CSV table of C-alpha atoms in Angstrom, one decimal:
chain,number,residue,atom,x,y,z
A,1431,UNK,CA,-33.8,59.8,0.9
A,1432,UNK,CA,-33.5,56.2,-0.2
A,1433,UNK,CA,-30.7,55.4,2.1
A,1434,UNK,CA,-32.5,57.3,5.2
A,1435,UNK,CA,-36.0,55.3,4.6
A,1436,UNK,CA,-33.6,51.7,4.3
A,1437,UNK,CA,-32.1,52.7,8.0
A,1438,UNK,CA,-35.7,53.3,9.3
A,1439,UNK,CA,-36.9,50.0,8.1
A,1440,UNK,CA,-33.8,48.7,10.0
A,1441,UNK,CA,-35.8,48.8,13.0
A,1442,UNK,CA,-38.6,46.4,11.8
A,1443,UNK,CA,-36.2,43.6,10.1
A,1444,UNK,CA,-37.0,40.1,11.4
A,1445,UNK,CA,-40.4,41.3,13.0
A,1446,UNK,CA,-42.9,38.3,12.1
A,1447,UNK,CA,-46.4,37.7,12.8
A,1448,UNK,CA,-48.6,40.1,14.7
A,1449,UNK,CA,-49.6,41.7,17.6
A,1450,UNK,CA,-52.0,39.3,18.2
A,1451,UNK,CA,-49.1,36.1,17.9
A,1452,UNK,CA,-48.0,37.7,21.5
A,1453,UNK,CA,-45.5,39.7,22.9
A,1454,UNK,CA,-41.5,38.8,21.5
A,1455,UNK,CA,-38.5,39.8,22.5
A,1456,UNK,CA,-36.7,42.5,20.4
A,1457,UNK,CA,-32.7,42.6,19.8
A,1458,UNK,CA,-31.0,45.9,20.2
A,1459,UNK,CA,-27.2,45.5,18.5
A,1460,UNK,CA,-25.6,48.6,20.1
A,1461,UNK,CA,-22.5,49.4,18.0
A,1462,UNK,CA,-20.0,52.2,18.9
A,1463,UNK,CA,-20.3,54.3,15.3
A,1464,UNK,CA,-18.5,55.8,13.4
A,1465,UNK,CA,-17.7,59.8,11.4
A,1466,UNK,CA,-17.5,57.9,8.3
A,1467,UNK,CA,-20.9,56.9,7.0
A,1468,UNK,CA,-19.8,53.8,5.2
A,1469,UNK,CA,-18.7,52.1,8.7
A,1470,UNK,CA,-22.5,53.1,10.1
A,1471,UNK,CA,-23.5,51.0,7.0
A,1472,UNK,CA,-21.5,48.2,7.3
A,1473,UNK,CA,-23.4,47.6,10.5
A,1474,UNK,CA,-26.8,48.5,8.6
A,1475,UNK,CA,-26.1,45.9,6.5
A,1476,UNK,CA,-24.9,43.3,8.9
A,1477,UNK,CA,-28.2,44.0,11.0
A,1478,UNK,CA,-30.2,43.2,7.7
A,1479,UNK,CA,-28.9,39.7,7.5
A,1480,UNK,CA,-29.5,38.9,11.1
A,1481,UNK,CA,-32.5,36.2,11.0
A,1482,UNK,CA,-34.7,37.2,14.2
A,1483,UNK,CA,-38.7,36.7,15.1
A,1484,UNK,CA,-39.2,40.0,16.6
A,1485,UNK,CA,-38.4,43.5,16.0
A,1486,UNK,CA,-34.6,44.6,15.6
A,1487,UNK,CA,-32.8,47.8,16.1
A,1488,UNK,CA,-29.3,49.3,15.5
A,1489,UNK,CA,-28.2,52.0,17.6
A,1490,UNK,CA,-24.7,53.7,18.1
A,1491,UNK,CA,-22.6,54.6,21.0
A,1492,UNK,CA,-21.6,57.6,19.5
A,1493,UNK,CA,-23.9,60.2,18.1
A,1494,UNK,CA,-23.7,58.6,14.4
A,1495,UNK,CA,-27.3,60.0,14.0
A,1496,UNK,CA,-30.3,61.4,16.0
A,1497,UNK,CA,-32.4,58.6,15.0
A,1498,UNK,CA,-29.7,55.9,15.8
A,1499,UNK,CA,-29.3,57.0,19.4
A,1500,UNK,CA,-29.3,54.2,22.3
A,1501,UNK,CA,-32.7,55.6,23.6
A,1502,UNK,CA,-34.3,56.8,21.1
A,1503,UNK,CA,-33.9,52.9,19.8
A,1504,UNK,CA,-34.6,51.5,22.3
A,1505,UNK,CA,-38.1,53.4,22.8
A,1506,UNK,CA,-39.0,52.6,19.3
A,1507,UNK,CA,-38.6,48.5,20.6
A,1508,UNK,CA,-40.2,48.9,23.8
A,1509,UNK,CA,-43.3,50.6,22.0
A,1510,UNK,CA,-43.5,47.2,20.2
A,1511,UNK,CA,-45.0,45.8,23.6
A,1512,UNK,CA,-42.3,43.2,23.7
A,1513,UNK,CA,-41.4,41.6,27.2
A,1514,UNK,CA,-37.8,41.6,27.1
A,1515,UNK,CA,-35.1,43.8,25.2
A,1516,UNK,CA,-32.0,41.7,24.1
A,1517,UNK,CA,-29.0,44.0,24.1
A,1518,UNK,CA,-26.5,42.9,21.5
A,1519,UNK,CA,-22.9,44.8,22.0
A,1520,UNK,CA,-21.4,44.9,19.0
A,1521,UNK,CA,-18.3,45.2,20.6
A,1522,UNK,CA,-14.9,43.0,20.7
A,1523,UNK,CA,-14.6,42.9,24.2
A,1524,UNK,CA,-16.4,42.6,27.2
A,1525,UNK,CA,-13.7,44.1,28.8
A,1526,UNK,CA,-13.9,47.4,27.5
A,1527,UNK,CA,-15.0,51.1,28.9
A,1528,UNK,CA,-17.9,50.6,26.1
A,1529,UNK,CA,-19.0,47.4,27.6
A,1530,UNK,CA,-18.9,49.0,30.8
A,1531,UNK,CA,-21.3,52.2,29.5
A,1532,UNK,CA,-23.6,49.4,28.3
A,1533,UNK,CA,-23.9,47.8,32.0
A,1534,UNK,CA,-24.7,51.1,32.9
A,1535,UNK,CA,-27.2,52.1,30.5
A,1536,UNK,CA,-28.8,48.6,31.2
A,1537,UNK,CA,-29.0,49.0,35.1
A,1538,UNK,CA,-26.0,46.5,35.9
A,1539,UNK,CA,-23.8,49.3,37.7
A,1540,UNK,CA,-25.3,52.2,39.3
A,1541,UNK,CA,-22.5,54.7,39.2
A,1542,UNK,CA,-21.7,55.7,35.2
A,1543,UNK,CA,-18.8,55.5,33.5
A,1544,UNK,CA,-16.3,58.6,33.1
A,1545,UNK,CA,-17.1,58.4,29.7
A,1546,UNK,CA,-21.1,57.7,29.4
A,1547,UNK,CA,-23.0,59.8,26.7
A,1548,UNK,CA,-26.9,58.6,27.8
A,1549,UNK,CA,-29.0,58.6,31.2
A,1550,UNK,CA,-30.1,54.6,31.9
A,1551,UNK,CA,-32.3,53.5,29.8
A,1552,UNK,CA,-36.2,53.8,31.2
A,1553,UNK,CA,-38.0,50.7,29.4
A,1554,UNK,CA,-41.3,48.7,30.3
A,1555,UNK,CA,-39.7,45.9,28.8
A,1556,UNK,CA,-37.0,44.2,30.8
A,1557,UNK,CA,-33.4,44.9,29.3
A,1558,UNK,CA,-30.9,42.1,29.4
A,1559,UNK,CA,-26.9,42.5,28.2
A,1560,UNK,CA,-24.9,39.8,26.0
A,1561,UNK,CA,-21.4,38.9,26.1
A,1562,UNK,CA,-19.2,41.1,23.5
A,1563,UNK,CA,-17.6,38.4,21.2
A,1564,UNK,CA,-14.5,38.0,23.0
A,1565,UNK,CA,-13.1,34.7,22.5
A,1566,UNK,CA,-16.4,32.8,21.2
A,1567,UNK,CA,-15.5,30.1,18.1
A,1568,UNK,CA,-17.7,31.9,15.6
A,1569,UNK,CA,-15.0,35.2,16.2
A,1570,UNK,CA,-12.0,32.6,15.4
A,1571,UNK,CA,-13.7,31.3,11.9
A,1572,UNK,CA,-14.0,35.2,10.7
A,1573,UNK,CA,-10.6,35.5,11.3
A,1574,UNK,CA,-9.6,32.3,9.9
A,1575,UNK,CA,-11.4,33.0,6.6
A,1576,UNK,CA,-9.4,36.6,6.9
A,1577,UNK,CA,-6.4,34.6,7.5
A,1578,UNK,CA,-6.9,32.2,4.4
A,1579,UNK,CA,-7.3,35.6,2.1
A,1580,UNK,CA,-4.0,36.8,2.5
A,1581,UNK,CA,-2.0,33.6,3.4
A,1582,UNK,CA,0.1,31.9,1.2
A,1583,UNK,CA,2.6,29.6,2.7
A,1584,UNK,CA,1.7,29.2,6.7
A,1585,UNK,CA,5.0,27.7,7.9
A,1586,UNK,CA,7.1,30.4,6.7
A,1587,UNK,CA,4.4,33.3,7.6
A,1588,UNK,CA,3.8,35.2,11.3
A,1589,UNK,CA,0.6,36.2,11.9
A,1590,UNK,CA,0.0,39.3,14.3
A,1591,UNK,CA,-3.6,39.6,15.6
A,1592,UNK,CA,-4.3,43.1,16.9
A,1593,UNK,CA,-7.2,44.8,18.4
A,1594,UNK,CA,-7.3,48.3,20.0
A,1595,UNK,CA,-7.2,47.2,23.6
A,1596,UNK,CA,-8.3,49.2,26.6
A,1597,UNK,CA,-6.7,51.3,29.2
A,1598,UNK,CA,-6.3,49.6,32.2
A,1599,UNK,CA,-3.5,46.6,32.6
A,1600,UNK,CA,-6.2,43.8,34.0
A,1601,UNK,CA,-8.7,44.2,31.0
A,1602,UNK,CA,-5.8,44.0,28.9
A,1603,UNK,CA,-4.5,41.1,29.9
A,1604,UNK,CA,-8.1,39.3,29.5
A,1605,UNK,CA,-7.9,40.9,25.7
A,1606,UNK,CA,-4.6,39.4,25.5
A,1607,UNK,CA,-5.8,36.1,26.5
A,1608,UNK,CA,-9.0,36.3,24.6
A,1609,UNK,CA,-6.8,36.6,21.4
A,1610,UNK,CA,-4.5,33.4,22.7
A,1611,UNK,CA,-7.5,31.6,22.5
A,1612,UNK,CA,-7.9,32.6,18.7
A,1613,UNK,CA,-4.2,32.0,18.1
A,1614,UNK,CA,-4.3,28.7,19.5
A,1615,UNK,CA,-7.3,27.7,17.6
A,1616,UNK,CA,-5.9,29.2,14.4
A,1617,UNK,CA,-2.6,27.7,15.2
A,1618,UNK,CA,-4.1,24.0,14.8
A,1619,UNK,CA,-6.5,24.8,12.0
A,1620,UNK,CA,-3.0,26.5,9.4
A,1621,UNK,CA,0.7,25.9,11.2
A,1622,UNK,CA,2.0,29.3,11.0
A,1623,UNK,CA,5.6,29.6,11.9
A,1624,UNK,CA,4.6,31.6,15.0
A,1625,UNK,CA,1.4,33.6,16.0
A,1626,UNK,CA,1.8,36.8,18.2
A,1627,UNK,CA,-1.2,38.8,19.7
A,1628,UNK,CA,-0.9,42.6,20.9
A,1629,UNK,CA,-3.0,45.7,21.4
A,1630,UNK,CA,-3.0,49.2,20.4
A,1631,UNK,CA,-4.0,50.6,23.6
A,1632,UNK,CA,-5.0,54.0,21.5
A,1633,UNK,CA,-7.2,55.6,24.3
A,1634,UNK,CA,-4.7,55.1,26.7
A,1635,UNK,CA,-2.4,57.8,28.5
A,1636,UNK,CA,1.2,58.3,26.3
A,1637,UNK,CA,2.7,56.4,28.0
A,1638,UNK,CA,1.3,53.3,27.9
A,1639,UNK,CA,0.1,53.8,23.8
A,1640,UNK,CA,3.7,54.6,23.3
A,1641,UNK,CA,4.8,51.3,24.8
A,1642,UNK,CA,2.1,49.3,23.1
A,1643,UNK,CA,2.7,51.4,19.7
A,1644,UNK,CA,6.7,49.8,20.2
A,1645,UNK,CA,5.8,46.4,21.1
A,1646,UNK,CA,4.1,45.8,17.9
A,1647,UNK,CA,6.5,47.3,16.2
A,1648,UNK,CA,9.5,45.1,18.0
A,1649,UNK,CA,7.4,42.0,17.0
A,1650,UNK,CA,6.8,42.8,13.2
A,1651,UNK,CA,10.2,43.8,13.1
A,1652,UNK,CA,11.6,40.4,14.8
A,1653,UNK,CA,9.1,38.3,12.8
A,1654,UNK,CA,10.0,40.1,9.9
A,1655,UNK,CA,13.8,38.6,10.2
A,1656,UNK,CA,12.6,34.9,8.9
A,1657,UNK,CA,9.2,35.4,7.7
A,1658,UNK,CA,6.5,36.9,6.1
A,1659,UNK,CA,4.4,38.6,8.4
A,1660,UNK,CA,1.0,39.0,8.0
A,1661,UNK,CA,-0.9,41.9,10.1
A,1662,UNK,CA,-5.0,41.2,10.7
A,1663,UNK,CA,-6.9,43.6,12.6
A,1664,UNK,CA,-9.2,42.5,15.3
A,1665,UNK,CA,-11.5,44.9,14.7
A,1666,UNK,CA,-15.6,45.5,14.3
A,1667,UNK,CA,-15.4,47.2,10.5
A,1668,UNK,CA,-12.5,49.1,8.8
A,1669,UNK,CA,-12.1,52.8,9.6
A,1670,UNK,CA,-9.5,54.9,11.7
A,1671,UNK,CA,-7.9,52.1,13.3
A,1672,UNK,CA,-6.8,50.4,10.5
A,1673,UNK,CA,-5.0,53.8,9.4
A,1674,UNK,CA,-3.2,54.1,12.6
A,1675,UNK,CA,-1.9,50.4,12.7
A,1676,UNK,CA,-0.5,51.4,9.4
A,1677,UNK,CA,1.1,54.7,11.0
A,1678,UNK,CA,2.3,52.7,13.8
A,1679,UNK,CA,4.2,50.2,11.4
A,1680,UNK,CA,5.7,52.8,8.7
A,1681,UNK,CA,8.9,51.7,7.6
A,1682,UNK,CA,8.2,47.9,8.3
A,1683,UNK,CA,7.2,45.2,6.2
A,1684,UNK,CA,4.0,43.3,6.2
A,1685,UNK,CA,0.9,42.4,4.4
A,1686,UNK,CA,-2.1,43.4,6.6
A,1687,UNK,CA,-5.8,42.4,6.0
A,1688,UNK,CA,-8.1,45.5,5.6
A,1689,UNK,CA,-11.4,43.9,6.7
A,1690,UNK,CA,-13.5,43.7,9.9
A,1691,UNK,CA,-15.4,41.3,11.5
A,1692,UNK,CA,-18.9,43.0,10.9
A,1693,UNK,CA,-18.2,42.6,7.5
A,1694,UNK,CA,-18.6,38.3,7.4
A,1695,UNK,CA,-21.4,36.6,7.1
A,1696,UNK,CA,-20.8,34.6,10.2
A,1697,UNK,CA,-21.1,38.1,12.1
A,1698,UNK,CA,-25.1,37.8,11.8
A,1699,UNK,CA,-24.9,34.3,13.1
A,1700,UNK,CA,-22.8,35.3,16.5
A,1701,UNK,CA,-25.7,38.0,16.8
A,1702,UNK,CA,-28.5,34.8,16.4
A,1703,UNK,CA,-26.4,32.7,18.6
A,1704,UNK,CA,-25.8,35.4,21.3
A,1705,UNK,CA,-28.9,36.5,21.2
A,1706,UNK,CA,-30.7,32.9,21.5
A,1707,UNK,CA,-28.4,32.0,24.3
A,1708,UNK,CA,-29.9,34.8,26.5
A,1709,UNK,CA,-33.5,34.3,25.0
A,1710,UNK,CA,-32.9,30.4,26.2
A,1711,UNK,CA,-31.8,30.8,29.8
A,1712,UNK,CA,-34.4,33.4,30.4
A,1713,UNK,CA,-36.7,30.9,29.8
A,1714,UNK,CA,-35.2,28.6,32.4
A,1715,UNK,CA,-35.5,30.9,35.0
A,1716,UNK,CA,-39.0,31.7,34.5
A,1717,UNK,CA,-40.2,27.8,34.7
């Protein structure tokens, strides 16, 4: 009981002043959920750190919950009487047939994805849709402060950054070069003897996850030869994934880190930042 009440207030966190201070705009963080309760909490708890003036709401792609569902969220904000609803994808890439459902649900693509679980959203309020983190700074000090958990020696360690990647080859190659971005920032910050990135690829046809699935083997392996290699997971919070990276890599050795990027405290601040960003240049338009 006390864990359903805490989810409820979730809606309401950050929501200052009153009805009479005007109306505010609300932030919707829209993760994709998870079977495993303690995942859905992770982002509970992220959500309760984010510092925001109006209302806030967590919802989940999947059906986590009947009271976490995209609309039924995003309702609850719009019966606020707020002017504009931020939509925050909790997402690691705006290249993704997520971020795609999201344009959808949004009213930035008319026809829906193969994959879409909702109808558009119908809100009074208008709804506007943030970046996914992709390759912005904040992502790179989460994993750097992953990095700095499990590293011991830099110049004789490889470090592999992988993230579940999509299906198509195009948005792959931006998730590839996203993570570049992060290696070469990392790169500066600790001298590893080499960085790789790669994707899983999971959702993908055989073919194509088999391939991935052998190209991170084949690097682990090769890195393995004159280093230590150190596996970290570009991922939102620690669930299934992680498990199959592990699969994927049986009879190999590394040291992997077993945390997600939800789970720092700099998570709540690429929410604020995101979400100010959007708040700042709607302002500009409307001058």
């Amino acid at each position: 009981m006390q864990r359903k009440l805490l989810q409820a207030m979730l809606f309401w966190i950050g929501f200052s002043g009153t009805a009479a201070a005007g109306p505010q705009d609300a932030l919707l963080i829209v993760a994709h959920g998870a079977r495993q309760p303690e995942w859905n909490q992770r982002i509970f708890r992220l959500a309760e750190q984010v510092q925001w003036p109006g209302p806030v709401g967590v919802a989940f792609l999947m059906e986590a919950a009947p009271e976490h569902r995209l609309d039924t969220v995003a309702a609850r904000l719009d019966a606020a009487g707020i002017e504009r609803i931020i939509v925050l994808p909790l997402l690691v890439s705006s290249h993704s047939g997520h971020y795609e459902e999201l344009r959808y649900y949004v009213g930035q693509r008319t026809e829906p994805p193969h994959h879409a679980h909702y109808q558009p959203l119908r809100t009074r309020a208008r709804l506007v849709l943030a970046p996914a983190m992709d390759d912005h700074p904040i992502v790179t000090r989460i994993l750097a402060d992953q990095v700095r958990a499990v590293s011991t020696g830099p110049a004789g360690e490889t470090l592999v950054l992988v993230a579940h990647g999509p299906n198509e080859d195009e948005e792959n190659r931006i998730w590839l070069e996203h993570l570049r971005r992060h290696a070469e920032r990392l790169q500066q910050q600790f001298r590893f003897r080499r960085i790789e990135v790669t994707t899983l690829r999971d959702d993908a046809p055989a073919p194509i996850r088999d391939a991935a699935t052998e190209q991170l083997r084949k690097v682990v392996r090769r890195a393995a030869g004159d280093s230590r290699v150190l596996v970290v997971p570009v991922l939102i919070s620690v669930g299934q994934i992680q498990k199959q990276i592990q699969e994927r890599l049986k009879g190999l050795v590394y040291t992997m880190m077993e945390t997600g990027l939800a789970e720092h405290p700099l998570a709540a601040e690429w929410i604020e930042q995101q979400a100010s960003a959007l708040q700042s240049a709607a302002a500009v338009r409307t001058r």
